[in-house]
PDB file of C-alpha atoms in Angstrom:
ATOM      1  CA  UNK A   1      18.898  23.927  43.540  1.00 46.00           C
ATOM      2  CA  UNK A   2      15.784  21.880  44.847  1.00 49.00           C
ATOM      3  CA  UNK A   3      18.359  20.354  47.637  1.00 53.00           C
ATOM      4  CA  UNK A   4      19.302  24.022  49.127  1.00 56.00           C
ATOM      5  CA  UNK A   5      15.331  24.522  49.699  1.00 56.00           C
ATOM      6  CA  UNK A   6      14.113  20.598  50.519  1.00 66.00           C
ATOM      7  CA  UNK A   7      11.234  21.852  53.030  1.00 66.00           C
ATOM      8  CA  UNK A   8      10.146  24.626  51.163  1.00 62.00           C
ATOM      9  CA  UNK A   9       9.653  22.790  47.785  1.00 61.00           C
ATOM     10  CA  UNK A  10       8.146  19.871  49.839  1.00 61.00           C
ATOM     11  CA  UNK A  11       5.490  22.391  51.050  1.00 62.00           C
ATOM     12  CA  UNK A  12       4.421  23.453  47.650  1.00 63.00           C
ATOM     13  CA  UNK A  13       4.103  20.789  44.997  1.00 60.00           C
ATOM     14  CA  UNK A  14       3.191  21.820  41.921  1.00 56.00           C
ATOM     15  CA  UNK A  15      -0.575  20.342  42.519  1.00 54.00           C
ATOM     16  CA  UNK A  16      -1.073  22.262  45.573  1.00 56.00           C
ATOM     17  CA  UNK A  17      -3.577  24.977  44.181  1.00 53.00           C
ATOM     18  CA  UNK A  18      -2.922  26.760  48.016  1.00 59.00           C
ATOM     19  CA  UNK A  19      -0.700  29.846  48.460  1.00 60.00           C
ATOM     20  CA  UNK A  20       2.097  29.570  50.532  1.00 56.00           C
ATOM     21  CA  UNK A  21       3.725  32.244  52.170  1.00 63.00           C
ATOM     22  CA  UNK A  22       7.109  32.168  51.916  1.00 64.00           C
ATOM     23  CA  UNK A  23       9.734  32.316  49.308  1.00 69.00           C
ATOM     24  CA  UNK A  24       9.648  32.696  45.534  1.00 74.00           C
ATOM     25  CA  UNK A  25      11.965  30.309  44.543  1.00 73.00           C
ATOM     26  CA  UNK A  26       9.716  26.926  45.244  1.00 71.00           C
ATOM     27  CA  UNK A  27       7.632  28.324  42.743  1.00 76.00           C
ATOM     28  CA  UNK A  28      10.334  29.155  40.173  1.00 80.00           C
ATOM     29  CA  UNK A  29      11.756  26.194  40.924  1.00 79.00           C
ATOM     30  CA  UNK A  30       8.431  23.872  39.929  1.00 79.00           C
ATOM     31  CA  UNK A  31       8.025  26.434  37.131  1.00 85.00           C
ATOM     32  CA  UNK A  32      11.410  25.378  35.796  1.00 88.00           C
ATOM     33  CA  UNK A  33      10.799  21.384  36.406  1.00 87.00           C
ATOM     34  CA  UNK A  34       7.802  21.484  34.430  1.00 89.00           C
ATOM     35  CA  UNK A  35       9.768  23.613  31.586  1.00 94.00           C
ATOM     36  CA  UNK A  36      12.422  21.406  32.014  1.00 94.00           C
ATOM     37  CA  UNK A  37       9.936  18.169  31.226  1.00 94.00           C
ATOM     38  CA  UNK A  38       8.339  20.492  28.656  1.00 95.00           C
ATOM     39  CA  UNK A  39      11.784  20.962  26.646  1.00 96.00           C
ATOM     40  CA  UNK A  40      12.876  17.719  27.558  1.00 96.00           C
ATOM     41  CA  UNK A  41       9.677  16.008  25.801  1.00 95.00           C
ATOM     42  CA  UNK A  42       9.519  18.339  22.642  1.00 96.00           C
ATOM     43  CA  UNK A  43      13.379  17.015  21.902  1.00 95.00           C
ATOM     44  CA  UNK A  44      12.349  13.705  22.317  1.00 95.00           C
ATOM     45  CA  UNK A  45       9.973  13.789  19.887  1.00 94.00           C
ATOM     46  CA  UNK A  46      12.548  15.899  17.471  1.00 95.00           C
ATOM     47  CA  UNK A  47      15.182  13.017  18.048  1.00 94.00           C
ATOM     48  CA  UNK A  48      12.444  10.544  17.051  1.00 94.00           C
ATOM     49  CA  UNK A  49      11.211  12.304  14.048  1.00 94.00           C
ATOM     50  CA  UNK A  50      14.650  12.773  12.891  1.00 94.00           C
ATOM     51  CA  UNK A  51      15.433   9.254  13.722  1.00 94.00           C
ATOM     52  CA  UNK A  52      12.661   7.825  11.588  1.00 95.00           C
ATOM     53  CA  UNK A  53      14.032  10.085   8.615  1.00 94.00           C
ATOM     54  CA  UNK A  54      17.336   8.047   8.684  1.00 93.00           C
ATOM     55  CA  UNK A  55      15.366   5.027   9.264  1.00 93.00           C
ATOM     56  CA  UNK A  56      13.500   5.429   6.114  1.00 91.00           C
ATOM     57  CA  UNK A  57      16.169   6.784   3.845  1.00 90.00           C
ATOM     58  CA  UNK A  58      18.180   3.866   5.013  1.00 89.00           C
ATOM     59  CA  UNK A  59      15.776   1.533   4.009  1.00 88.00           C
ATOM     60  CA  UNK A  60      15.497   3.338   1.147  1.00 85.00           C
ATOM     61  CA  UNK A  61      18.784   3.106   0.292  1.00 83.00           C
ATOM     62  CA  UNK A  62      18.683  -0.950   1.056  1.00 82.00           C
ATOM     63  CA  UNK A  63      15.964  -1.800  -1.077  1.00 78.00           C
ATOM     64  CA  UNK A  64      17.554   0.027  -4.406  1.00 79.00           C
ATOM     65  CA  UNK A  65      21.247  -1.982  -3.659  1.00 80.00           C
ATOM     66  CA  UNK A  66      21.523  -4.650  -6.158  1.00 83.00           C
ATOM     67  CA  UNK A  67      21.558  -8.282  -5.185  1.00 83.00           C
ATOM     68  CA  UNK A  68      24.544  -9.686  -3.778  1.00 83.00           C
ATOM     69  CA  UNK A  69      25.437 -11.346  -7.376  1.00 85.00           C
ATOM     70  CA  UNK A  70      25.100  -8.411  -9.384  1.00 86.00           C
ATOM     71  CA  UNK A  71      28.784  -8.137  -9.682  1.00 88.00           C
ATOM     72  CA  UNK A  72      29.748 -11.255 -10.538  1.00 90.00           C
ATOM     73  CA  UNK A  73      26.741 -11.856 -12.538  1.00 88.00           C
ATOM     74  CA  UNK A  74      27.717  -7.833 -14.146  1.00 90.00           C
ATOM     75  CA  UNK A  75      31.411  -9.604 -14.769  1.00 91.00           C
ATOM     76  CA  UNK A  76      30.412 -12.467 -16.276  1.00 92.00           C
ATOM     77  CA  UNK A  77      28.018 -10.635 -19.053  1.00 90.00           C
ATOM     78  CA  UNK A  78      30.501  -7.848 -19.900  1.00 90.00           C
ATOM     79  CA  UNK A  79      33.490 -10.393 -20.364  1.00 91.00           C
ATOM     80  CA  UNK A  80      31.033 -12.662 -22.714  1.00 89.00           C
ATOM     81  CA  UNK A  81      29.919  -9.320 -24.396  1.00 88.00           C
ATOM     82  CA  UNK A  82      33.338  -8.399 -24.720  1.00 87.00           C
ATOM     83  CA  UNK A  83      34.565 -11.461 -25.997  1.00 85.00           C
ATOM     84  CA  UNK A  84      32.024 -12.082 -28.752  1.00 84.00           C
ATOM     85  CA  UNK A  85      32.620  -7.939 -29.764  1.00 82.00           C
ATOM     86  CA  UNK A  86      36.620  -8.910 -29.711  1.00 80.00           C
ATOM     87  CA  UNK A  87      35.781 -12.101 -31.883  1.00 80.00           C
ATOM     88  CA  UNK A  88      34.241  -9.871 -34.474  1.00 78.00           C
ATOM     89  CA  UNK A  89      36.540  -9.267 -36.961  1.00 70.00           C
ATOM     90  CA  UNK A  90      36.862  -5.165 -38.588  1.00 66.00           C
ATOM     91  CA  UNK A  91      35.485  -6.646 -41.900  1.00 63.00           C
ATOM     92  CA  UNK A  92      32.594  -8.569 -39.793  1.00 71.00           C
ATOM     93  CA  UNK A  93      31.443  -5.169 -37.855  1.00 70.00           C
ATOM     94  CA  UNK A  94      30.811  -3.121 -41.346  1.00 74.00           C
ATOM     95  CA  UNK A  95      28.473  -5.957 -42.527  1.00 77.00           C
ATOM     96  CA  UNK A  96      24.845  -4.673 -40.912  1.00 80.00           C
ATOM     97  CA  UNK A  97      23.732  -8.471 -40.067  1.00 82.00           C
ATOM     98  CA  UNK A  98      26.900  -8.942 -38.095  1.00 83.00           C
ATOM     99  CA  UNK A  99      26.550  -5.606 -35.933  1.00 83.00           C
ATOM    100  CA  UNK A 100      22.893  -5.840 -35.872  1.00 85.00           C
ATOM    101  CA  UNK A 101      23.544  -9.255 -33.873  1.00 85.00           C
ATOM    102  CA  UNK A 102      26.062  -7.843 -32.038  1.00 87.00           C
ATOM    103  CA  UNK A 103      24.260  -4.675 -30.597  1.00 88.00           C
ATOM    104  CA  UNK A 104      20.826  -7.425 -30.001  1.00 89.00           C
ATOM    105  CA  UNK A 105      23.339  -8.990 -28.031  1.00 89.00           C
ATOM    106  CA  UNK A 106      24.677  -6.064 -25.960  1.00 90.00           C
ATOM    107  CA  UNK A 107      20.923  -5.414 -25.428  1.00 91.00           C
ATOM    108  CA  UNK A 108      19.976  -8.840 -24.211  1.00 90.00           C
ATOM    109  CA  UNK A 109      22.491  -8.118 -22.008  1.00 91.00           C
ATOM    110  CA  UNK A 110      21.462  -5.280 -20.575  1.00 90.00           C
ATOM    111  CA  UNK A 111      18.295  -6.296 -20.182  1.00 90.00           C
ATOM    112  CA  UNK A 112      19.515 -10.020 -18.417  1.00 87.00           C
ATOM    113  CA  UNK A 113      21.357  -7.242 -16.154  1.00 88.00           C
ATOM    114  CA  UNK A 114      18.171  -5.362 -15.526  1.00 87.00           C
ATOM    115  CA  UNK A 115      16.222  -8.872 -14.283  1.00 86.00           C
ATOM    116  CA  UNK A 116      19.170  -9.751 -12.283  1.00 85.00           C
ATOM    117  CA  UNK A 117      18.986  -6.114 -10.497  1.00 86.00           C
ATOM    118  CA  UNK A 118      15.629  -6.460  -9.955  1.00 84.00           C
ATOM    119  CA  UNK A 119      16.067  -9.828  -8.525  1.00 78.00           C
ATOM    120  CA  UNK A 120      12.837 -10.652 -11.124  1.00 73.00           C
ATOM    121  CA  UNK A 121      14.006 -13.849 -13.227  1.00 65.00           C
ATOM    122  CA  UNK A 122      10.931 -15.302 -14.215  1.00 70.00           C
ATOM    123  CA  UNK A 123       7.895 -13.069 -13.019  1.00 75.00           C
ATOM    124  CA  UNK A 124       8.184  -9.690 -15.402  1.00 83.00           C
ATOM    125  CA  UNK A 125       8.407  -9.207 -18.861  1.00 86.00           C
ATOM    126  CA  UNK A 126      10.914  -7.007 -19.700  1.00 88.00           C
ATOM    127  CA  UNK A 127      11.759  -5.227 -22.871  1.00 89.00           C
ATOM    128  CA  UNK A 128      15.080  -3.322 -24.258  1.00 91.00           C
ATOM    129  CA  UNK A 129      15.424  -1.210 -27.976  1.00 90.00           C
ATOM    130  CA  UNK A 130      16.449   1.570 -29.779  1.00 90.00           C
ATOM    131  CA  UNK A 131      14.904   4.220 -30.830  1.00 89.00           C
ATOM    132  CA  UNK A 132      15.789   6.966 -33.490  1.00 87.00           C
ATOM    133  CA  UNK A 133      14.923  10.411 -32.903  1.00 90.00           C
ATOM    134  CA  UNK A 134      13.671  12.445 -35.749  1.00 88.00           C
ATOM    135  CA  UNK A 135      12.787  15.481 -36.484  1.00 90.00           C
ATOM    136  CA  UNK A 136       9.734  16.589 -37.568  1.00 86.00           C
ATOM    137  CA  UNK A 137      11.303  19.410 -39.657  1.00 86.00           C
ATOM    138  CA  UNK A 138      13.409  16.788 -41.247  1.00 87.00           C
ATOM    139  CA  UNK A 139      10.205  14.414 -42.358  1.00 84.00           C
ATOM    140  CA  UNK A 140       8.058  14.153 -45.524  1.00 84.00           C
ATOM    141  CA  UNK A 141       4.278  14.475 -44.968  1.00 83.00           C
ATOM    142  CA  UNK A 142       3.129  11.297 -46.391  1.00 84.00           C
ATOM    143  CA  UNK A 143       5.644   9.598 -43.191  1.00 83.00           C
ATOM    144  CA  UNK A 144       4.084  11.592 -40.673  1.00 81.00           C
ATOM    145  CA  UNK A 145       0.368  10.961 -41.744  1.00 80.00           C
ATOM    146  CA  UNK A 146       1.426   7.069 -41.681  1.00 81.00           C
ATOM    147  CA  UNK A 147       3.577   6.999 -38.413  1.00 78.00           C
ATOM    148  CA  UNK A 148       0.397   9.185 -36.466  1.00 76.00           C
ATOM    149  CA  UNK A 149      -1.220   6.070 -36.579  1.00 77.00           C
ATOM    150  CA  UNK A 150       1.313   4.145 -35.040  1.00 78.00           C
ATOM    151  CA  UNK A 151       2.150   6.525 -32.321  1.00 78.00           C
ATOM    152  CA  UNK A 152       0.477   4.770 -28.968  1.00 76.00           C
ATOM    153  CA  UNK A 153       1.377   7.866 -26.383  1.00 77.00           C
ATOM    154  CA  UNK A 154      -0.191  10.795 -28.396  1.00 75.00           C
ATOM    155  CA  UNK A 155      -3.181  12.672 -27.487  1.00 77.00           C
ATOM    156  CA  UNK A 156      -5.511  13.438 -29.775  1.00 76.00           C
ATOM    157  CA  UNK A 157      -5.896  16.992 -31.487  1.00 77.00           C
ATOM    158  CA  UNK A 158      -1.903  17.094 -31.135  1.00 80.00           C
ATOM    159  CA  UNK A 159      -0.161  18.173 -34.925  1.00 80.00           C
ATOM    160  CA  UNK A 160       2.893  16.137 -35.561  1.00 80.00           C
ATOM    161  CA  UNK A 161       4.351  18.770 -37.155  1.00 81.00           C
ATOM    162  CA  UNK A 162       3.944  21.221 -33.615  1.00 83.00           C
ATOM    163  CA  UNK A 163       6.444  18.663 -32.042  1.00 84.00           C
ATOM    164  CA  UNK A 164      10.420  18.638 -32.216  1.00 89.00           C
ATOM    165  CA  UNK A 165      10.239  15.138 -33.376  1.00 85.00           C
ATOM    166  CA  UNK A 166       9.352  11.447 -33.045  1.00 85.00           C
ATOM    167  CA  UNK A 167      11.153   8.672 -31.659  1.00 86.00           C
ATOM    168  CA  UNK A 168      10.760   5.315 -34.328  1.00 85.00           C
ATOM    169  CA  UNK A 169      11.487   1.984 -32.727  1.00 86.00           C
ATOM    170  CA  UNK A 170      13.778  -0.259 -34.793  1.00 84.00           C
ATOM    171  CA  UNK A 171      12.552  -3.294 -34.452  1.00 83.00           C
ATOM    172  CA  UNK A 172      15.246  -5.165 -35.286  1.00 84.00           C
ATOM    173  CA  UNK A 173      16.981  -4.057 -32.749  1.00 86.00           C
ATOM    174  CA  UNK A 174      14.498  -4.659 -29.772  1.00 87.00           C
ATOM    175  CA  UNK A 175      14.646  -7.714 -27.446  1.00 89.00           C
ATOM    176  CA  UNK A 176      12.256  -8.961 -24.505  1.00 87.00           C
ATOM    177  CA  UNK A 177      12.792 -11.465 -21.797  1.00 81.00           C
ATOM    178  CA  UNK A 178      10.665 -13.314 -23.376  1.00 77.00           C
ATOM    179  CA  UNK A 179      12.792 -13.569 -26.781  1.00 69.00           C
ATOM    180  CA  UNK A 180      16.157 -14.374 -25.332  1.00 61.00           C
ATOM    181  CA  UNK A 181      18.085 -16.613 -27.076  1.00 41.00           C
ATOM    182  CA  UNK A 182      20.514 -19.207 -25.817  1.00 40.00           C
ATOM    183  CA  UNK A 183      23.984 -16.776 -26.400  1.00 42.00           C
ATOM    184  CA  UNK A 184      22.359 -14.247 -23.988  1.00 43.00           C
ATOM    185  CA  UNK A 185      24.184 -14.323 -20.683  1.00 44.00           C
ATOM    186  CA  UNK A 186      21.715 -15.184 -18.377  1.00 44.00           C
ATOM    187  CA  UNK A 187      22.394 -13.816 -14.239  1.00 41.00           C
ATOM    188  CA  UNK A 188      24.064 -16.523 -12.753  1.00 42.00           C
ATOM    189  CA  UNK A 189      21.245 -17.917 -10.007  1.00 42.00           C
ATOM    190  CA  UNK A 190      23.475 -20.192  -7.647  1.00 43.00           C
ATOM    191  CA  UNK A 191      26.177 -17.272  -6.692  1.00 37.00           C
TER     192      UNK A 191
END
């Protein structure tokens, strides 16, 4: 359109503040340029916000992947956790010591899992157990008045007996990085 009118727009740039006397349409047409920028700009600017969005839930998304070893290090632990389970005789799992080794060992390694995920094999201390939920209906006083004690996320002026219940650690069924034993499968570091 600005081709059909080349002297007329020439004689009225948008930074002439004189009136000319002659058609409309250099002024419509300078109206529409700056519009045109106008538009032109704002989508810009809604390309680039919308741009960054990807940009950080794709790096998002890159720093939760797990290591490039996770799978082979996850294959190695489950077949060795597998194994030992498979190597457990029926008359072996029903005596407590036996399962109570073999469920610490499940949960070391979970936890060498965890460190390998993490890509943290030295720096963190890391901790896996299990904990039995009770109720609070279900429990004798005397318990409750001894457990409050031991209870190290409760605030104070809470009732144990206005909760649903209590979660009690087993101890012997806890492990830490720090406590793994030499049958743990530890991530393998050169893959």
């Amino acid at each position: 359109m600005g081709t059909l009118y080349n002297d007329e727009i020439k004689k009225i740039i948008p930074f002439s503040f004189s009136l000319y006397e002659g058609s409309i349409i250099p002024y419509i047409f300078w109206i529409l340029v700056i519009v045109a920028g106008f538009l032109f700009f704002k989508r810009q600017t809604e390309d680039d916000a919308a741009r960054k969005e990807i940009i950080d839930e794709l790096t998002n998304t890159i720093r939760t992947l797990p290591p490039a070893d996770f799978l082979t290090n996850f294959h190695k632990i489950y077949k060795e956790t597998q194994n030992a389970l498979r190597d457990a005789s029926i008359n072996e799992i029903s005596d407590k010591n036996v399962l109570d080794i073999l469920i610490r060992l499940n949960l070391k390694a979970l936890l060498a899992l965890t460190k390998n995920f993490d890509n943290d094999m030295d720096q963190t201390k890391y901790g896996v157990n299990i904990m039995l939920f009770k109720e609070v209906s279900e429990i004798n006083e005397e318990y409750l008045s001894e457990k409050r004690g031991q209870i190290k996320f409760l605030d104070n002026g809470i009732d144990l007996k206005e909760l649903k219940g209590i979660l009690e650690l087993n101890r012997e069924l806890s492990v830490s990085s720090d406590t793994i034993l030499q049958e743990t499968p530890e991530p393998d570091k050169n893959n």
